[in-house]
Coordinates of C-alpha atoms in Angstrom, one line a residue:
X282 CA 37.2 21.7 8.6
X283 CA 34.8 19.5 9.3
X284 CA 34.9 15.8 9.3
X285 CA 37.0 15.4 6.6
X286 CA 39.7 13.2 8.1
X287 CA 37.2 10.6 9.7
X288 CA 37.8 8.7 6.9
X289 CA 41.1 8.3 8.3
X290 CA 39.6 6.5 11.4
X291 CA 38.9 3.1 9.6
X292 CA 42.6 2.5 8.9
X293 CA 44.0 3.8 11.8
X294 CA 42.1 1.3 14.3
X295 CA 42.9 -1.7 12.0
X296 CA 47.5 0.0 11.8
X297 CA 47.1 0.3 15.4
X298 CA 46.0 -2.5 16.9
X299 CA 48.1 -4.9 14.4
X300 CA 51.1 -2.3 15.5
X301 CA 49.7 -3.4 19.7
X302 CA 49.3 -7.3 18.5
X303 CA 52.9 -7.7 17.2
X304 CA 54.6 -5.4 19.6
X305 CA 52.9 -7.4 22.2
X306 CA 53.5 -10.7 20.7
X307 CA 57.5 -10.1 20.3
X308 CA 57.4 -7.9 24.5
X309 CA 56.0 -11.0 25.9
X310 CA 58.5 -13.0 24.2
X311 CA 61.2 -11.2 25.6
X312 CA 59.6 -10.8 29.2
X313 CA 59.0 -14.2 29.4
X314 CA 62.4 -15.1 28.0
X315 CA 65.1 -12.0 28.2
X316 CA 65.8 -12.5 24.7
X317 CA 63.6 -11.4 21.4
X318 CA 65.7 -13.5 18.4
X319 CA 64.1 -16.2 18.3
X320 CA 60.9 -15.4 18.0
X321 CA 62.1 -14.3 14.7
X322 CA 62.9 -18.0 13.7
X323 CA 60.9 -21.3 13.7
X324 CA 58.5 -22.4 15.2
X325 CA 57.5 -19.0 16.8
X326 CA 57.8 -17.0 13.8
X327 CA 54.5 -19.7 12.4
X328 CA 52.5 -19.2 15.4
X329 CA 53.3 -15.1 14.8
X330 CA 52.2 -15.7 11.5
X331 CA 48.5 -17.8 12.4
X332 CA 48.3 -14.6 15.4
X333 CA 48.1 -11.7 12.5
X334 CA 46.0 -13.9 10.4
X335 CA 43.0 -14.6 12.7
X336 CA 43.2 -11.6 14.1
X337 CA 42.9 -10.0 10.2
X338 CA 40.1 -12.4 9.7
X339 CA 37.7 -11.5 12.1
X340 CA 38.5 -8.7 11.2
X341 CA 36.8 -9.0 7.8
X342 CA 34.3 -11.5 9.1
X343 CA 33.1 -8.3 11.8
X344 CA 33.7 -5.3 10.6
X345 CA 34.4 -4.5 14.1
X346 CA 35.2 -0.7 13.7
X347 CA 32.5 0.9 11.3
X348 CA 30.0 1.7 13.8
X349 CA 28.5 5.4 14.5
X350 CA 29.1 8.5 16.6
X351 CA 26.7 7.6 19.0
X352 CA 28.7 4.1 19.9
X353 CA 31.8 5.5 19.9
X354 CA 32.3 5.4 23.7
X355 CA 34.9 3.4 25.8
X356 CA 32.9 1.1 27.7
X357 CA 31.5 -0.2 23.9
X358 CA 34.7 0.1 22.7
X359 CA 36.3 -1.9 25.3
X360 CA 33.5 -4.3 24.7
X361 CA 34.4 -5.0 21.2
X362 CA 38.1 -5.3 21.3
X363 CA 37.4 -8.2 24.5
X364 CA 35.1 -10.1 22.1
X365 CA 37.0 -9.8 19.5
X366 CA 40.2 -11.2 21.4
X367 CA 38.4 -14.0 23.2
X368 CA 37.6 -14.7 20.0
X369 CA 42.0 -15.1 19.4
X370 CA 42.9 -17.1 22.4
X371 CA 39.3 -19.9 21.5
X372 CA 40.9 -20.2 17.5
X373 CA 44.3 -19.7 19.1
X374 CA 43.8 -22.6 21.4
X375 CA 42.2 -25.3 18.8
X376 CA 45.1 -24.9 16.8
X377 CA 47.9 -25.3 19.0
X378 CA 45.5 -28.2 20.1
X379 CA 45.7 -29.6 15.9
X380 CA 49.7 -29.0 15.7
X381 CA 50.3 -30.4 19.2
X382 CA 52.2 -27.4 20.0
X383 CA 53.0 -27.8 23.5
X384 CA 56.0 -26.3 22.7
X385 CA 55.1 -23.0 22.9
X386 CA 54.8 -21.1 26.3
X387 CA 52.0 -21.1 27.7
X388 CA 52.7 -18.1 30.0
X389 CA 54.4 -15.6 26.8
X390 CA 50.4 -16.5 25.5
X391 CA 49.4 -15.1 28.4
X392 CA 51.9 -12.6 28.5
X393 CA 51.0 -11.7 24.8
X394 CA 47.6 -11.6 25.9
X395 CA 47.7 -9.2 28.5
X396 CA 50.2 -7.0 26.9
X397 CA 47.6 -6.9 24.0
X398 CA 44.4 -5.7 25.8
X399 CA 46.1 -3.1 28.0
X400 CA 48.0 -1.7 24.7
X401 CA 44.2 -1.7 22.9
X402 CA 42.2 -0.1 25.8
X403 CA 45.4 2.2 26.3
X404 CA 44.8 3.5 22.2
X405 CA 40.7 3.5 22.4
X406 CA 40.9 5.6 25.4
X407 CA 43.9 8.5 24.7
X408 CA 41.5 8.7 21.3
X409 CA 38.8 9.2 22.8
X410 CA 39.9 12.1 25.0
X411 CA 41.7 13.5 21.9
X412 CA 38.3 13.0 19.3
X413 CA 36.8 15.0 22.7
X414 CA 38.5 18.0 23.2
X415 CA 39.2 17.7 18.8
X416 CA 35.7 18.5 18.6
X417 CA 35.2 20.6 21.4
X418 CA 37.0 23.1 19.8
X419 CA 35.1 22.7 16.7
X420 CA 36.9 21.0 14.0
X421 CA 35.7 16.7 13.1
X422 CA 32.0 17.6 13.7
X423 CA 28.8 16.9 11.7
X424 CA 25.8 19.6 11.1
X425 CA 22.0 18.7 11.4
X426 CA 19.1 20.4 11.7
X427 CA 15.8 18.9 12.4
X428 CA 12.4 18.5 10.4
X429 CA 9.2 18.8 12.3
X430 CA 9.1 20.8 15.4
X431 CA 7.9 19.5 18.6
X432 CA 9.0 17.7 21.5
X433 CA 10.5 15.0 20.4
X434 CA 12.8 17.3 17.9
X435 CA 13.8 18.9 21.3
X436 CA 14.5 15.8 22.9
X437 CA 17.1 15.5 20.1
X438 CA 19.0 17.9 20.2
X439 CA 19.1 17.9 24.5
X440 CA 21.0 14.8 23.4
X441 CA 23.4 16.1 21.5
X442 CA 23.7 18.8 23.2
X443 CA 24.9 16.8 26.7
X444 CA 26.8 15.1 24.3
X445 CA 29.0 17.6 22.5
X446 CA 32.3 14.8 22.3
X447 CA 29.8 13.2 19.8
X448 CA 30.6 16.5 17.1
X449 CA 26.7 17.5 16.0
X450 CA 26.5 20.7 15.4
X451 CA 22.7 21.4 16.2
X452 CA 21.5 24.1 13.0
X453 CA 17.7 24.8 13.0
X454 CA 14.4 23.5 12.9
X455 CA 12.9 23.7 10.0
X456 CA 8.7 22.8 9.9
X457 CA 5.3 25.0 8.6
X458 CA 5.2 28.0 10.6
X459 CA 1.7 28.9 13.4
X460 CA 2.0 30.9 15.3
X461 CA 3.2 29.7 18.6
X462 CA 6.5 28.3 16.6
X463 CA 7.0 30.5 14.3
X464 CA 10.4 31.6 16.4
X465 CA 11.7 28.8 16.8
X466 CA 12.0 28.0 13.3
X467 CA 15.2 28.5 10.8
X468 CA 12.7 27.9 8.3
X469 CA 9.8 26.1 5.8
X470 CA 9.9 23.2 3.8
X471 CA 10.5 25.0 1.4
X472 CA 13.8 27.0 2.0
X473 CA 15.0 23.2 3.4
X474 CA 16.7 22.0 0.7
X475 CA 19.0 25.7 -0.1
X476 CA 19.9 25.5 3.5
X477 CA 21.2 22.1 4.0
X478 CA 23.7 23.1 0.6
X479 CA 24.5 25.9 1.2
X480 CA 24.6 25.8 5.0
X481 CA 26.8 22.5 4.4
X482 CA 24.6 20.1 6.1
X483 CA 25.7 16.4 6.8
X484 CA 22.2 15.3 8.6
X485 CA 18.7 15.9 8.5
X486 CA 16.3 14.7 11.6
X487 CA 12.5 14.2 10.7
X488 CA 10.2 13.8 13.7
X489 CA 7.4 11.4 12.0
X490 CA 4.7 12.6 14.7
X491 CA 5.4 16.3 13.2
X492 CA 6.2 15.2 9.1
X493 CA 3.8 13.6 6.8
X494 CA 5.0 10.6 4.3
X495 CA 4.9 13.2 0.8
X496 CA 7.3 16.0 2.8
X497 CA 8.9 12.8 4.3
X498 CA 9.6 11.8 0.5
X499 CA 10.5 15.1 -0.7
X500 CA 13.9 14.9 1.3
X501 CA 14.8 11.3 1.1
X502 CA 14.6 12.5 -3.0
X503 CA 16.6 14.9 -2.3
X504 CA 19.9 13.8 -0.5
X505 CA 21.1 11.6 -2.9
X506 CA 21.6 15.0 -4.8
X507 CA 22.7 17.5 -2.0
X508 CA 24.5 14.4 -0.3
X509 CA 23.2 14.3 3.3
X510 CA 21.8 11.7 5.5
X511 CA 18.0 11.6 6.1
X512 CA 17.3 9.6 9.6
X513 CA 13.6 9.0 10.7
X514 CA 13.0 9.9 14.5
X515 CA 9.5 7.6 15.9
X516 CA 9.0 7.8 19.4
X517 CA 8.3 4.5 20.2
X518 CA 9.7 4.9 24.1
X519 CA 6.6 4.4 25.5
X520 CA 6.5 1.1 23.7
X521 CA 9.9 -0.4 23.7
X522 CA 10.3 0.3 27.6
X523 CA 8.3 -2.9 27.7
X524 CA 9.9 -4.8 25.9
X525 CA 8.8 -4.4 21.7
X526 CA 11.0 -5.9 19.5
X527 CA 11.1 -5.1 15.6
X528 CA 9.9 -8.0 13.0
X529 CA 10.8 -8.2 9.0
X530 CA 6.8 -9.0 6.4
X531 CA 9.2 -9.4 4.1
X532 CA 10.6 -5.6 3.2
X533 CA 7.6 -4.0 5.6
X534 CA 8.9 -3.4 9.3
X535 CA 6.0 -4.5 11.8
X536 CA 7.0 -3.3 15.6
X537 CA 5.9 -6.1 17.8
X538 CA 4.4 -4.6 21.2
X539 CA 3.6 -8.3 23.3
X540 CA 6.9 -9.3 22.6
X541 CA 7.0 -8.6 26.4
X542 CA 3.9 -10.4 27.7
X543 CA 6.1 -14.2 26.8
X544 CA 8.6 -12.6 28.7
X545 CA 7.0 -12.2 32.0
X546 CA 5.1 -15.1 31.2
X547 CA 6.9 -17.2 31.3
X548 CA 9.3 -14.7 33.8
X549 CA 6.2 -15.9 36.2
X550 CA 6.0 -19.2 35.3
X551 CA 8.9 -20.0 36.7
X552 CA 8.7 -17.8 39.5
X553 CA 5.4 -19.5 40.5
X554 CA 6.6 -22.7 40.3
X555 CA 9.3 -21.7 42.5
X556 CA 7.2 -19.8 44.4
X557 CA 5.1 -23.0 45.7
X558 CA 8.7 -25.0 45.6
X559 CA 10.3 -22.8 48.2
X560 CA 7.8 -22.0 50.4
X561 CA 6.1 -25.9 50.7
X562 CA 10.0 -26.5 51.6
X563 CA 10.1 -23.8 54.4
X564 CA 6.6 -24.8 55.7
X565 CA 7.4 -28.7 56.0
X566 CA 11.4 -28.6 56.8
X567 CA 10.5 -25.8 59.3
X568 CA 7.7 -26.7 61.5
X569 CA 8.9 -27.6 64.0
X570 CA 10.9 -23.8 64.1
X571 CA 7.8 -22.2 63.5
X572 CA 5.4 -24.4 66.5
X573 CA 8.5 -22.8 68.5
X574 CA 8.4 -19.3 67.8
X575 CA 4.7 -19.4 68.0
X576 CA 4.7 -20.7 71.3
X577 CA 7.6 -17.7 72.1
X578 CA 5.0 -15.3 71.2
X579 CA 2.1 -16.7 72.5
X580 CA 4.0 -17.1 76.4
X581 CA 6.2 -13.2 76.1
X582 CA 2.8 -11.5 76.2
X583 CA -0.7 -11.7 75.3
X584 CA -2.9 -11.6 72.6
X585 CA -3.1 -14.5 69.3
X586 CA -0.2 -16.0 67.4
X587 CA -0.6 -14.6 64.6
X588 CA -1.6 -10.9 62.8
X589 CA -3.5 -10.5 60.1
X590 CA -3.5 -6.8 58.6
X591 CA -5.2 -5.7 55.1
X592 CA -2.5 -5.4 52.4
X593 CA -2.8 -4.0 48.4
X594 CA -1.1 -6.9 46.0
X595 CA -0.7 -7.2 42.4
X596 CA -2.9 -5.2 40.4
X597 CA -4.8 -3.1 43.4
X598 CA -6.3 -6.1 44.9
X599 CA -6.1 -6.2 48.2
X600 CA -5.9 -9.2 50.2
X601 CA -4.9 -10.7 54.7
X602 CA -1.1 -10.7 54.7
X603 CA -0.4 -12.4 57.7
X604 CA 2.8 -12.3 60.6
X605 CA 3.8 -13.4 64.0
X606 CA 2.2 -10.5 65.9
X607 CA 5.5 -8.2 67.1
X608 CA 3.0 -5.7 68.7
X609 CA 0.9 -5.7 71.8
X610 CA -2.9 -5.9 71.5
X611 CA -4.4 -3.2 70.1
X612 CA -1.7 -1.9 69.1
X613 CA -3.2 0.9 66.6
X614 CA -7.1 1.0 67.9
X615 CA -6.0 5.3 67.2
X616 CA -5.8 4.2 63.5
X617 CA -2.5 3.1 61.1
X618 CA 0.2 4.7 62.7
X619 CA 4.0 3.6 61.2
X620 CA 6.7 1.3 63.0
X621 CA 8.9 3.6 64.9
X622 CA 11.6 0.8 64.7
X623 CA 13.7 0.4 68.4
X624 CA 11.4 3.4 70.2
X625 CA 8.1 2.1 69.4
X626 CA 7.0 0.7 72.9
X627 CA 3.8 -0.7 70.9
X628 CA 6.5 -3.8 69.9
X629 CA 7.1 -6.6 72.7
X630 CA 10.9 -7.3 73.9
X631 CA 10.5 -10.4 71.3
X632 CA 8.8 -8.9 68.4
X633 CA 11.9 -6.5 68.1
X634 CA 14.1 -9.4 67.7
X635 CA 11.7 -11.0 65.5
X636 CA 11.8 -7.9 63.2
X637 CA 15.4 -8.1 63.6
X638 CA 15.7 -11.5 62.4
X639 CA 12.4 -11.2 60.4
X640 CA 11.6 -14.4 61.9
X641 CA 7.8 -12.6 62.3
X642 CA 7.5 -12.9 58.2
X643 CA 7.8 -16.4 58.2
X644 CA 4.0 -16.8 58.3
X645 CA 3.3 -14.7 54.7
X646 CA 4.8 -18.6 52.8
X647 CA 1.0 -19.2 54.2
X648 CA 0.0 -16.0 51.9
X649 CA 2.6 -17.5 48.6
X650 CA 1.0 -20.7 48.7
X651 CA -2.2 -18.5 47.8
X652 CA -1.1 -16.9 45.8
X653 CA -1.0 -13.9 47.4
X654 CA 2.0 -13.2 47.5
X655 CA 5.5 -14.3 45.6
X656 CA 8.5 -14.9 47.7
X657 CA 10.4 -12.0 46.1
X658 CA 8.7 -8.9 45.7
X659 CA 7.9 -5.3 46.4
X660 CA 6.7 -5.2 49.9
X661 CA 2.8 -4.6 49.8
X662 CA 1.3 -2.1 51.1
X663 CA -1.5 -0.6 53.0
X664 CA -4.4 1.7 51.0
X665 CA -4.2 4.3 53.7
X666 CA -0.2 4.4 53.5
X667 CA -0.3 4.2 49.7
X668 CA -2.5 6.6 49.4
X669 CA 0.2 9.0 50.4
X670 CA 2.8 7.2 48.7
X671 CA 2.0 8.4 45.2
X672 CA 1.8 11.8 46.4
X673 CA 4.7 12.5 46.7
X674 CA 6.0 9.4 44.3
X675 CA 3.6 9.2 41.6
X676 CA 6.0 5.6 40.2
X677 CA 5.2 3.7 43.0
X678 CA 2.0 2.7 40.9
X679 CA 4.6 0.5 38.3
X680 CA 5.0 -1.4 41.9
X681 CA 1.5 -2.8 41.5
X682 CA 2.3 -4.2 38.3
X683 CA 4.5 -7.4 39.9
X684 CA 3.7 -9.5 42.7
X685 CA 4.5 -8.4 45.8
X686 CA 6.6 -10.7 48.0
X687 CA 8.4 -11.5 51.5
X688 CA 12.1 -9.7 50.7
X689 CA 13.1 -7.4 48.3
X690 CA 15.7 -5.0 47.5
X691 CA 14.0 -2.7 49.7
X692 CA 14.1 -4.7 52.5
X693 CA 17.4 -5.5 52.4
X694 CA 18.9 -1.9 51.9
X695 CA 16.8 -0.5 53.7
X696 CA 14.4 -2.4 56.1
X697 CA 11.2 -1.1 57.6
X698 CA 9.8 2.3 57.4
X699 CA 8.9 4.8 59.7
X700 CA 7.2 7.2 58.1
X701 CA 6.4 8.5 54.4
X702 CA 9.4 10.3 54.3
X703 CA 11.3 6.4 54.5
X704 CA 8.9 4.8 52.4
X705 CA 9.8 7.0 49.6
X706 CA 13.2 6.2 50.2
X707 CA 12.7 2.3 50.4
X708 CA 11.1 3.0 47.0
X709 CA 13.3 3.5 45.1
X710 CA 15.5 0.5 45.5
X711 CA 12.6 -1.6 45.2
X712 CA 11.7 0.2 41.4
X713 CA 14.5 -1.4 40.7
X714 CA 13.0 -4.7 40.8
X715 CA 10.4 -4.8 38.0
X716 CA 12.5 -3.7 35.5
X717 CA 15.3 -6.7 36.8
X718 CA 13.2 -9.0 37.7
X719 CA 15.0 -13.2 36.7
X720 CA 15.5 -16.4 38.6
X721 CA 18.8 -15.4 39.2
X722 CA 17.9 -11.9 40.8
X723 CA 15.9 -13.5 43.0
X724 CA 18.0 -15.9 44.2
X725 CA 20.0 -13.3 44.9
X726 CA 17.9 -11.1 47.2
X727 CA 17.6 -14.6 48.5
X728 CA 20.7 -15.0 50.0
X729 CA 20.7 -11.4 51.0
X730 CA 17.8 -11.5 53.2
X731 CA 19.5 -14.9 54.7
X732 CA 22.3 -13.3 55.7
X733 CA 20.6 -10.1 57.0
X734 CA 18.3 -13.1 59.9
X735 CA 21.7 -14.5 60.1
X736 CA 23.4 -10.9 61.2
X737 CA 20.5 -9.8 63.2
X738 CA 20.5 -6.4 61.2
X739 CA 16.9 -6.4 60.0
X740 CA 15.6 -2.7 60.8

């Protein structure tokens, strides 16, 4: 048995959802009023019909039950159902106002949607668990081959091997053999069509880097006669990570690789405007407090109030970062050394308090105004330590694509690092920022930083 029952999934979804909707409507009435007989009479029978007609209209318009196996997952199915329910609620609300149906019980309607969501989600999760077990036994499967052998071909095979619940069974690679690949291939191009027909192959994946257009055209031309699907694999992963989009010039698809550049420009413009406004506000309104911190720093230990150190900014450009001095003078005369936290004898008692509350970072708002830094961004490091980090974690280079900041996810979740290993651990947090950066995300990081400062939990 292969997949001849797959066609039943579509009507089964429709039937079960309609049953769930009607059972929920009647059951909710019984829960609310202790009886169900009035639900079969006006005015509730009218509302009952409206519920069903709206759901039917949504199905006809949005076709929510048509999707490939790759999207046949719990989160996708539940999300689609909840979107449909939200639209249903909105239309029922409009209907309620239009007919002035204030005699309908709001409690009954609320319970109806609660029951409907529970039944619908239970059916979807139960169905997925059943399919997973059913397909693991070899039923309801799709047989596929891959044309064009190479890294992309092994990647798609690895994907399906890692997701057996999708029911895709691999039946071999096809390509022109070479001494290096002959042992990996099931056959060559001349044997492909006969193999597909004899073994009832459902899907042929064609890897564009390894197949020419003439071969691809032959495979597509044979698809209708032999009854198999053709799917084209193009390795856009490096581009899509940068936010590429597809445009259509008449029937010709064009991959636009500059959409992320526009998004970055918009984010950076808003971010720079916020940085200037926020930094000016902090410096002007906090001037008396800055003076107080500077005075205490000067009185509690000998040396200058401020400390300047070279750090590496966006694009590998060096700049001087400014802080309130938290260590004794000449603390690094023996060379660059990371702080050992509360065990570090180089830190003054007042400096330790400033580090716990992040007060030593306040002068960096001047760096923000200069454009060296942003309020939010990965912490800048010295070249001496960057070279060591890259040896262990080359992905650190990603952080050099964005402007460094006063505070970051790594500063909140981890804090100051005492050695290269801890710097790499903090890096795991900061690597989340370049892909997720947004104005709202920055506001969240700032709020968390204020919380850390107030609680004195800076490490």
